[in-house]
Amino acid sequence: MGQIQKAMILAAGRGVRMRELTNKKPKPLIPVLGKPIIDYIVEKVIRYGVPSLVVNLCYKGEMIRADLEKYQAQLHIDFSEEETALETGGGVKKALPFLGDNPFFVINADPLWLDKSTSVFEQLETAWDDEKYDVVLALIPLSEAFGAVGNGNYFIENNKPRRKKPEETNEPYMFMGVQIIHPRVFKEVDRSQNVFSLRDIYDTAQAKNRLGFIVFDGTWYHIGTPEALAITENKLSKKE
């Protein structure tokens, strides 16, 4: 167990790229080898020993709430309700009253990953330096990323992460959708701005030289499309 006491899972999105798979259930509940995606993530949070979880809800959120009831004895779960999806940054901003004043993990609801040496949470927390960073991102080499991956989105230059520019290619790393964020970064967000991406937060931290990173040493699967789901199930079934 580390020092970080809270984690947030971003589960409010519609998941339109999953097409008909999300007509009757939200994307976080799509099963991978018989288990909802979000269950894998929650169980990793529990194993690491984080005692408190926040989950934001919007599309078919009541179904996610019902699914997670089975974990209520193992960790405290708060739900941040959104009438309309606020994107990743807006979702975290709205949930700040549940998250407190200390750094916390934020996890997208559509990746799965296999730890190799230590938990990605431990690797992130080992890298965290409260005096140096406002955000620390988990990056994965493209060679270890499967599913709905496409191109990468980060370079590492002079031991610092830099998000790719639109005209750039051959970026070797992909952001895993797992990170540590300090709530102080949201103080710089316009109070009237409620719908925005966490990318804006990363770019601000990068510009201030306060964006950290780890290169995760495991394997990562992004379940962004039905085709990616099939790839993920095929590869995971061979590892069991």
PDB file of C-alpha atoms in Angstrom:
ATOM      1  CA  MET A   1       0.000   0.000   0.000  1.00  0.00           C
ATOM      2  CA  GLY A   2       1.238   3.443  -0.897  1.00  0.00           C
ATOM      3  CA  GLN A   3       0.541   6.868   0.549  1.00  0.00           C
ATOM      4  CA  ILE A   4      -2.107   7.975  -1.941  1.00  0.00           C
ATOM      5  CA  GLN A   5      -5.531   7.484  -0.409  1.00  0.00           C
ATOM      6  CA  LYS A   6      -7.909   8.214  -3.277  1.00  0.00           C
ATOM      7  CA  ALA A   7      -8.412   7.132  -6.868  1.00  0.00           C
ATOM      8  CA  MET A   8     -10.911   8.182  -9.519  1.00  0.00           C
ATOM      9  CA  ILE A   9     -12.215   6.155 -12.460  1.00  0.00           C
ATOM     10  CA  LEU A  10     -13.559   8.149 -15.417  1.00  0.00           C
ATOM     11  CA  ALA A  11     -16.714   6.238 -16.340  1.00  0.00           C
ATOM     12  CA  ALA A  12     -19.105   8.885 -17.687  1.00  0.00           C
ATOM     13  CA  GLY A  13     -18.431   8.576 -21.413  1.00  0.00           C
ATOM     14  CA  ARG A  14     -20.816   7.095 -23.973  1.00  0.00           C
ATOM     15  CA  GLY A  15     -18.212   4.979 -25.795  1.00  0.00           C
ATOM     16  CA  VAL A  16     -19.628   5.677 -29.258  1.00  0.00           C
ATOM     17  CA  ARG A  17     -16.796   3.831 -31.035  1.00  0.00           C
ATOM     18  CA  MET A  18     -18.018   0.607 -29.439  1.00  0.00           C
ATOM     19  CA  ARG A  19     -21.116   0.988 -31.655  1.00  0.00           C
ATOM     20  CA  GLU A  20     -23.979  -1.397 -30.808  1.00  0.00           C
ATOM     21  CA  LEU A  21     -22.122  -2.833 -27.779  1.00  0.00           C
ATOM     22  CA  THR A  22     -23.029   0.267 -25.772  1.00  0.00           C
ATOM     23  CA  ASN A  23     -26.667   0.489 -26.828  1.00  0.00           C
ATOM     24  CA  LYS A  24     -27.840  -1.382 -23.747  1.00  0.00           C
ATOM     25  CA  LYS A  25     -24.958  -0.965 -21.324  1.00  0.00           C
ATOM     26  CA  PRO A  26     -22.251   1.642 -20.660  1.00  0.00           C
ATOM     27  CA  LYS A  27     -18.771   1.012 -21.985  1.00  0.00           C
ATOM     28  CA  PRO A  28     -17.210   0.290 -18.544  1.00  0.00           C
ATOM     29  CA  LEU A  29     -19.549  -2.700 -18.176  1.00  0.00           C
ATOM     30  CA  ILE A  30     -18.620  -4.353 -21.473  1.00  0.00           C
ATOM     31  CA  PRO A  31     -17.266  -7.771 -20.485  1.00  0.00           C
ATOM     32  CA  VAL A  32     -13.727  -8.896 -21.260  1.00  0.00           C
ATOM     33  CA  LEU A  33     -13.503 -12.675 -20.823  1.00  0.00           C
ATOM     34  CA  GLY A  34     -16.740 -12.512 -18.859  1.00  0.00           C
ATOM     35  CA  LYS A  35     -15.827  -9.676 -16.471  1.00  0.00           C
ATOM     36  CA  PRO A  36     -16.729  -5.973 -16.922  1.00  0.00           C
ATOM     37  CA  ILE A  37     -13.788  -3.749 -17.818  1.00  0.00           C
ATOM     38  CA  ILE A  38     -14.327  -1.559 -14.769  1.00  0.00           C
ATOM     39  CA  ASP A  39     -14.210  -4.559 -12.435  1.00  0.00           C
ATOM     40  CA  TYR A  40     -10.628  -5.305 -13.452  1.00  0.00           C
ATOM     41  CA  ILE A  41      -9.672  -1.717 -12.648  1.00  0.00           C
ATOM     42  CA  VAL A  42     -11.483  -1.584  -9.305  1.00  0.00           C
ATOM     43  CA  GLU A  43      -9.849  -4.836  -8.233  1.00  0.00           C
ATOM     44  CA  LYS A  44      -6.406  -3.437  -9.070  1.00  0.00           C
ATOM     45  CA  VAL A  45      -7.194  -0.373  -6.938  1.00  0.00           C
ATOM     46  CA  ILE A  46      -8.235  -2.645  -4.066  1.00  0.00           C
ATOM     47  CA  ARG A  47      -5.125  -4.830  -4.364  1.00  0.00           C
ATOM     48  CA  TYR A  48      -2.880  -1.791  -4.217  1.00  0.00           C
ATOM     49  CA  GLY A  49      -4.609  -0.738  -1.023  1.00  0.00           C
ATOM     50  CA  VAL A  50      -6.212   2.560  -1.993  1.00  0.00           C
ATOM     51  CA  PRO A  51      -9.109   2.866   0.492  1.00  0.00           C
ATOM     52  CA  SER A  52     -11.317   5.391  -1.300  1.00  0.00           C
ATOM     53  CA  LEU A  53     -12.619   5.492  -4.885  1.00  0.00           C
ATOM     54  CA  VAL A  54     -14.593   8.079  -6.849  1.00  0.00           C
ATOM     55  CA  VAL A  55     -16.437   7.124 -10.030  1.00  0.00           C
ATOM     56  CA  ASN A  56     -18.109   9.689 -12.281  1.00  0.00           C
ATOM     57  CA  LEU A  57     -21.347   8.624 -13.931  1.00  0.00           C
ATOM     58  CA  CYS A  58     -23.472   9.848 -16.811  1.00  0.00           C
ATOM     59  CA  TYR A  59     -24.592   7.466 -19.578  1.00  0.00           C
ATOM     60  CA  LYS A  60     -26.490   4.567 -17.952  1.00  0.00           C
ATOM     61  CA  GLY A  61     -24.710   5.430 -14.724  1.00  0.00           C
ATOM     62  CA  GLU A  62     -27.209   3.552 -12.582  1.00  0.00           C
ATOM     63  CA  MET A  63     -25.960   0.301 -14.119  1.00  0.00           C
ATOM     64  CA  ILE A  64     -22.369   1.087 -13.125  1.00  0.00           C
ATOM     65  CA  ARG A  65     -23.479   2.023  -9.621  1.00  0.00           C
ATOM     66  CA  ALA A  66     -25.309  -1.294  -9.281  1.00  0.00           C
ATOM     67  CA  ASP A  67     -22.318  -3.280 -10.547  1.00  0.00           C
ATOM     68  CA  LEU A  68     -19.924  -1.675  -8.073  1.00  0.00           C
ATOM     69  CA  GLU A  69     -22.107  -2.364  -5.031  1.00  0.00           C
ATOM     70  CA  LYS A  70     -20.284  -5.671  -4.602  1.00  0.00           C
ATOM     71  CA  TYR A  71     -17.078  -3.790  -3.776  1.00  0.00           C
ATOM     72  CA  GLN A  72     -18.524  -1.489  -1.115  1.00  0.00           C
ATOM     73  CA  ALA A  73     -17.252  -3.734   1.702  1.00  0.00           C
ATOM     74  CA  GLN A  74     -13.682  -3.512   0.366  1.00  0.00           C
ATOM     75  CA  LEU A  75     -13.353   0.215  -0.226  1.00  0.00           C
ATOM     76  CA  HIS A  76     -15.362   3.400   0.108  1.00  0.00           C
ATOM     77  CA  ILE A  77     -16.943   4.469  -3.189  1.00  0.00           C
ATOM     78  CA  ASP A  78     -18.396   7.900  -3.969  1.00  0.00           C
ATOM     79  CA  PHE A  79     -20.247   8.637  -7.208  1.00  0.00           C
ATOM     80  CA  SER A  80     -20.051  11.976  -8.991  1.00  0.00           C
ATOM     81  CA  GLU A  81     -23.177  12.394 -11.130  1.00  0.00           C
ATOM     82  CA  GLU A  82     -23.066  14.341 -14.405  1.00  0.00           C
ATOM     83  CA  GLU A  83     -26.237  15.371 -16.231  1.00  0.00           C
ATOM     84  CA  THR A  84     -24.228  15.627 -19.447  1.00  0.00           C
ATOM     85  CA  ALA A  85     -20.720  14.281 -19.923  1.00  0.00           C
ATOM     86  CA  LEU A  86     -18.127  16.889 -18.940  1.00  0.00           C
ATOM     87  CA  GLU A  87     -15.129  15.254 -20.666  1.00  0.00           C
ATOM     88  CA  THR A  88     -12.186  14.047 -18.633  1.00  0.00           C
ATOM     89  CA  GLY A  89     -11.055  17.347 -17.170  1.00  0.00           C
ATOM     90  CA  GLY A  90     -14.546  18.584 -16.392  1.00  0.00           C
ATOM     91  CA  GLY A  91     -15.377  15.242 -14.797  1.00  0.00           C
ATOM     92  CA  VAL A  92     -12.420  15.414 -12.417  1.00  0.00           C
ATOM     93  CA  LYS A  93     -13.103  19.070 -11.643  1.00  0.00           C
ATOM     94  CA  LYS A  94     -16.699  18.305 -10.649  1.00  0.00           C
ATOM     95  CA  ALA A  95     -15.534  15.417  -8.452  1.00  0.00           C
ATOM     96  CA  LEU A  96     -12.934  17.477  -6.538  1.00  0.00           C
ATOM     97  CA  PRO A  97     -15.130  17.757  -3.393  1.00  0.00           C
ATOM     98  CA  PHE A  98     -14.810  13.964  -3.070  1.00  0.00           C
ATOM     99  CA  LEU A  99     -11.073  13.909  -3.819  1.00  0.00           C
ATOM    100  CA  GLY A 100      -9.655  16.226  -1.179  1.00  0.00           C
ATOM    101  CA  ASP A 101      -6.482  18.304  -1.155  1.00  0.00           C
ATOM    102  CA  ASN A 102      -3.843  15.637  -1.768  1.00  0.00           C
ATOM    103  CA  PRO A 103      -2.674  13.948  -4.998  1.00  0.00           C
ATOM    104  CA  PHE A 104      -4.856  11.139  -6.316  1.00  0.00           C
ATOM    105  CA  PHE A 105      -4.852   8.524  -9.066  1.00  0.00           C
ATOM    106  CA  VAL A 106      -7.061   9.054 -12.120  1.00  0.00           C
ATOM    107  CA  ILE A 107      -7.820   6.078 -14.369  1.00  0.00           C
ATOM    108  CA  ASN A 108      -9.723   5.862 -17.643  1.00  0.00           C
ATOM    109  CA  ALA A 109     -12.440   3.201 -17.728  1.00  0.00           C
ATOM    110  CA  ASP A 110     -11.391   1.516 -20.988  1.00  0.00           C
ATOM    111  CA  PRO A 111      -7.802   0.266 -20.588  1.00  0.00           C
ATOM    112  CA  LEU A 112      -6.623  -3.028 -19.137  1.00  0.00           C
ATOM    113  CA  TRP A 113      -3.013  -3.725 -18.275  1.00  0.00           C
ATOM    114  CA  LEU A 114      -0.829  -6.512 -16.988  1.00  0.00           C
ATOM    115  CA  ASP A 115       1.749  -5.526 -14.381  1.00  0.00           C
ATOM    116  CA  LYS A 116       5.179  -7.081 -14.857  1.00  0.00           C
ATOM    117  CA  SER A 117       7.467  -6.087 -11.992  1.00  0.00           C
ATOM    118  CA  THR A 118       5.341  -3.892  -9.736  1.00  0.00           C
ATOM    119  CA  SER A 119       1.912  -2.277  -9.913  1.00  0.00           C
ATOM    120  CA  VAL A 120       1.585   0.708 -12.228  1.00  0.00           C
ATOM    121  CA  PHE A 121       0.248   2.540  -9.168  1.00  0.00           C
ATOM    122  CA  GLU A 122       3.449   1.796  -7.256  1.00  0.00           C
ATOM    123  CA  GLN A 123       5.571   2.902 -10.199  1.00  0.00           C
ATOM    124  CA  LEU A 124       3.647   6.167 -10.436  1.00  0.00           C
ATOM    125  CA  GLU A 125       3.822   6.809  -6.717  1.00  0.00           C
ATOM    126  CA  THR A 126       7.563   6.088  -6.653  1.00  0.00           C
ATOM    127  CA  ALA A 127       8.040   8.717  -9.370  1.00  0.00           C
ATOM    128  CA  TRP A 128       5.809  11.295  -7.698  1.00  0.00           C
ATOM    129  CA  ASP A 129       7.545  14.318  -6.191  1.00  0.00           C
ATOM    130  CA  ASP A 130       5.133  16.846  -4.744  1.00  0.00           C
ATOM    131  CA  GLU A 131       7.637  19.672  -5.068  1.00  0.00           C
ATOM    132  CA  LYS A 132       8.460  18.928  -8.723  1.00  0.00           C
ATOM    133  CA  TYR A 133       5.228  17.723 -10.300  1.00  0.00           C
ATOM    134  CA  ASP A 134       1.568  18.539 -10.645  1.00  0.00           C
ATOM    135  CA  VAL A 135       0.887  15.514 -12.870  1.00  0.00           C
ATOM    136  CA  VAL A 136       2.716  12.227 -13.473  1.00  0.00           C
ATOM    137  CA  LEU A 137       1.592  10.174 -16.491  1.00  0.00           C
ATOM    138  CA  ALA A 138       2.027   6.453 -17.113  1.00  0.00           C
ATOM    139  CA  LEU A 139       3.357   5.964 -20.644  1.00  0.00           C
ATOM    140  CA  ILE A 140       3.718   2.673 -22.514  1.00  0.00           C
ATOM    141  CA  PRO A 141       6.000   1.900 -25.477  1.00  0.00           C
ATOM    142  CA  LEU A 142       3.909   1.293 -28.587  1.00  0.00           C
ATOM    143  CA  SER A 143       5.443  -2.163 -28.847  1.00  0.00           C
ATOM    144  CA  GLU A 144       3.586  -3.130 -25.655  1.00  0.00           C
ATOM    145  CA  ALA A 145       0.272  -1.457 -26.532  1.00  0.00           C
ATOM    146  CA  PHE A 146      -2.543  -3.440 -28.135  1.00  0.00           C
ATOM    147  CA  GLY A 147      -6.131  -2.881 -29.215  1.00  0.00           C
ATOM    148  CA  ALA A 148      -7.368   0.550 -30.301  1.00  0.00           C
ATOM    149  CA  VAL A 149      -3.921   2.121 -30.280  1.00  0.00           C
ATOM    150  CA  GLY A 150      -3.149   3.825 -33.577  1.00  0.00           C
ATOM    151  CA  ASN A 151      -0.300   6.294 -33.224  1.00  0.00           C
ATOM    152  CA  GLY A 152       1.389   7.241 -30.000  1.00  0.00           C
ATOM    153  CA  ASN A 153       0.940  10.626 -28.391  1.00  0.00           C
ATOM    154  CA  TYR A 154       4.124  11.331 -26.408  1.00  0.00           C
ATOM    155  CA  PHE A 155       7.832  11.756 -26.911  1.00  0.00           C
ATOM    156  CA  ILE A 156      10.432  11.659 -24.146  1.00  0.00           C
ATOM    157  CA  GLU A 157      13.091  14.318 -24.595  1.00  0.00           C
ATOM    158  CA  ASN A 158      15.826  15.122 -22.067  1.00  0.00           C
ATOM    159  CA  ASN A 159      14.031  12.808 -19.631  1.00  0.00           C
ATOM    160  CA  LYS A 160      10.834  14.830 -19.893  1.00  0.00           C
ATOM    161  CA  PRO A 161       7.521  13.961 -21.577  1.00  0.00           C
ATOM    162  CA  ARG A 162       6.247  16.067 -24.466  1.00  0.00           C
ATOM    163  CA  ARG A 163       2.880  15.644 -26.129  1.00  0.00           C
ATOM    164  CA  LYS A 164       3.090  15.264 -29.904  1.00  0.00           C
ATOM    165  CA  LYS A 165       2.191  18.147 -32.169  1.00  0.00           C
ATOM    166  CA  PRO A 166      -0.422  17.541 -34.904  1.00  0.00           C
ATOM    167  CA  GLU A 167       2.171  17.515 -37.668  1.00  0.00           C
ATOM    168  CA  GLU A 168       4.537  15.084 -35.920  1.00  0.00           C
ATOM    169  CA  THR A 169       4.803  11.340 -36.511  1.00  0.00           C
ATOM    170  CA  ASN A 170       6.770   8.378 -35.126  1.00  0.00           C
ATOM    171  CA  GLU A 171       5.921   9.188 -31.534  1.00  0.00           C
ATOM    172  CA  PRO A 172       7.125   6.147 -29.548  1.00  0.00           C
ATOM    173  CA  TYR A 173       4.920   6.289 -26.446  1.00  0.00           C
ATOM    174  CA  MET A 174       1.218   6.126 -25.653  1.00  0.00           C
ATOM    175  CA  PHE A 175      -0.446   7.577 -22.560  1.00  0.00           C
ATOM    176  CA  MET A 176      -2.062   4.681 -20.675  1.00  0.00           C
ATOM    177  CA  GLY A 177      -4.958   6.583 -19.159  1.00  0.00           C
ATOM    178  CA  VAL A 178      -3.441   6.124 -15.676  1.00  0.00           C
ATOM    179  CA  GLN A 179      -1.891   9.027 -13.767  1.00  0.00           C
ATOM    180  CA  ILE A 180      -1.404  10.956 -10.556  1.00  0.00           C
ATOM    181  CA  ILE A 181      -2.847  14.469 -10.415  1.00  0.00           C
ATOM    182  CA  HIS A 182      -2.582  17.090  -7.685  1.00  0.00           C
ATOM    183  CA  PRO A 183      -5.842  19.040  -7.238  1.00  0.00           C
ATOM    184  CA  ARG A 184      -3.980  22.351  -7.169  1.00  0.00           C
ATOM    185  CA  VAL A 185      -3.788  22.277 -10.985  1.00  0.00           C
ATOM    186  CA  PHE A 186      -7.520  22.931 -11.198  1.00  0.00           C
ATOM    187  CA  LYS A 187      -7.157  26.269  -9.434  1.00  0.00           C
ATOM    188  CA  GLU A 188      -5.833  27.671 -12.687  1.00  0.00           C
ATOM    189  CA  VAL A 189      -8.876  26.531 -14.663  1.00  0.00           C
ATOM    190  CA  ASP A 190     -11.400  29.245 -15.488  1.00  0.00           C
ATOM    191  CA  ARG A 191     -14.241  28.905 -12.971  1.00  0.00           C
ATOM    192  CA  SER A 192     -16.777  29.039 -15.787  1.00  0.00           C
ATOM    193  CA  GLN A 193     -15.059  26.231 -17.702  1.00  0.00           C
ATOM    194  CA  ASN A 194     -16.801  22.968 -16.883  1.00  0.00           C
ATOM    195  CA  VAL A 195     -16.324  20.905 -20.043  1.00  0.00           C
ATOM    196  CA  PHE A 196     -12.691  20.309 -21.011  1.00  0.00           C
ATOM    197  CA  SER A 197     -10.100  17.592 -21.501  1.00  0.00           C
ATOM    198  CA  LEU A 198      -7.375  16.621 -19.062  1.00  0.00           C
ATOM    199  CA  ARG A 199      -5.017  17.204 -21.978  1.00  0.00           C
ATOM    200  CA  ASP A 200      -5.326  20.900 -21.161  1.00  0.00           C
ATOM    201  CA  ILE A 201      -4.045  20.148 -17.652  1.00  0.00           C
ATOM    202  CA  TYR A 202      -1.136  18.090 -19.034  1.00  0.00           C
ATOM    203  CA  ASP A 203      -0.161  20.821 -21.478  1.00  0.00           C
ATOM    204  CA  THR A 204      -0.171  23.437 -18.727  1.00  0.00           C
ATOM    205  CA  ALA A 205       1.981  21.226 -16.503  1.00  0.00           C
ATOM    206  CA  GLN A 206       4.319  20.507 -19.419  1.00  0.00           C
ATOM    207  CA  ALA A 207       4.717  24.234 -20.157  1.00  0.00           C
ATOM    208  CA  LYS A 208       5.599  24.853 -16.507  1.00  0.00           C
ATOM    209  CA  ASN A 209       8.035  21.920 -16.447  1.00  0.00           C
ATOM    210  CA  ARG A 210       5.841  20.188 -13.855  1.00  0.00           C
ATOM    211  CA  LEU A 211       4.771  17.142 -15.889  1.00  0.00           C
ATOM    212  CA  GLY A 212       6.367  13.874 -14.834  1.00  0.00           C
ATOM    213  CA  PHE A 213       6.152  10.377 -16.296  1.00  0.00           C
ATOM    214  CA  ILE A 214       6.951   6.710 -15.930  1.00  0.00           C
ATOM    215  CA  VAL A 215       7.508   4.212 -18.731  1.00  0.00           C
ATOM    216  CA  PHE A 216       5.379   1.261 -17.633  1.00  0.00           C
ATOM    217  CA  ASP A 217       7.149  -2.078 -17.973  1.00  0.00           C
ATOM    218  CA  GLY A 218       4.045  -4.238 -18.443  1.00  0.00           C
ATOM    219  CA  THR A 219       1.525  -4.702 -21.260  1.00  0.00           C
ATOM    220  CA  TRP A 220      -1.443  -2.438 -22.044  1.00  0.00           C
ATOM    221  CA  TYR A 221      -4.713  -2.992 -23.884  1.00  0.00           C
ATOM    222  CA  HIS A 222      -7.000  -0.190 -25.028  1.00  0.00           C
ATOM    223  CA  ILE A 223     -10.561  -1.403 -25.504  1.00  0.00           C
ATOM    224  CA  GLY A 224     -11.832   1.428 -27.654  1.00  0.00           C
ATOM    225  CA  THR A 225     -13.604  -0.475 -30.441  1.00  0.00           C
ATOM    226  CA  PRO A 226     -15.255  -3.887 -30.947  1.00  0.00           C
ATOM    227  CA  GLU A 227     -12.172  -4.939 -32.908  1.00  0.00           C
ATOM    228  CA  ALA A 228      -9.923  -3.924 -30.006  1.00  0.00           C
ATOM    229  CA  LEU A 229     -12.118  -5.923 -27.640  1.00  0.00           C
ATOM    230  CA  ALA A 230     -11.603  -9.029 -29.787  1.00  0.00           C
ATOM    231  CA  ILE A 231      -7.821  -8.450 -29.879  1.00  0.00           C
ATOM    232  CA  THR A 232      -7.699  -7.980 -26.113  1.00  0.00           C
ATOM    233  CA  GLU A 233      -9.726 -11.097 -25.350  1.00  0.00           C
ATOM    234  CA  ASN A 234      -7.603 -13.157 -27.734  1.00  0.00           C
ATOM    235  CA  LYS A 235      -4.317 -12.024 -26.216  1.00  0.00           C
ATOM    236  CA  LEU A 236      -5.500 -12.243 -22.590  1.00  0.00           C
ATOM    237  CA  SER A 237      -6.946 -15.731 -23.083  1.00  0.00           C
ATOM    238  CA  LYS A 238      -3.525 -16.936 -24.231  1.00  0.00           C
ATOM    239  CA  LYS A 239      -1.904 -15.531 -21.063  1.00  0.00           C
ATOM    240  CA  GLU A 240      -4.252 -17.300 -18.655  1.00  0.00           C
TER     241      GLU A 240
END
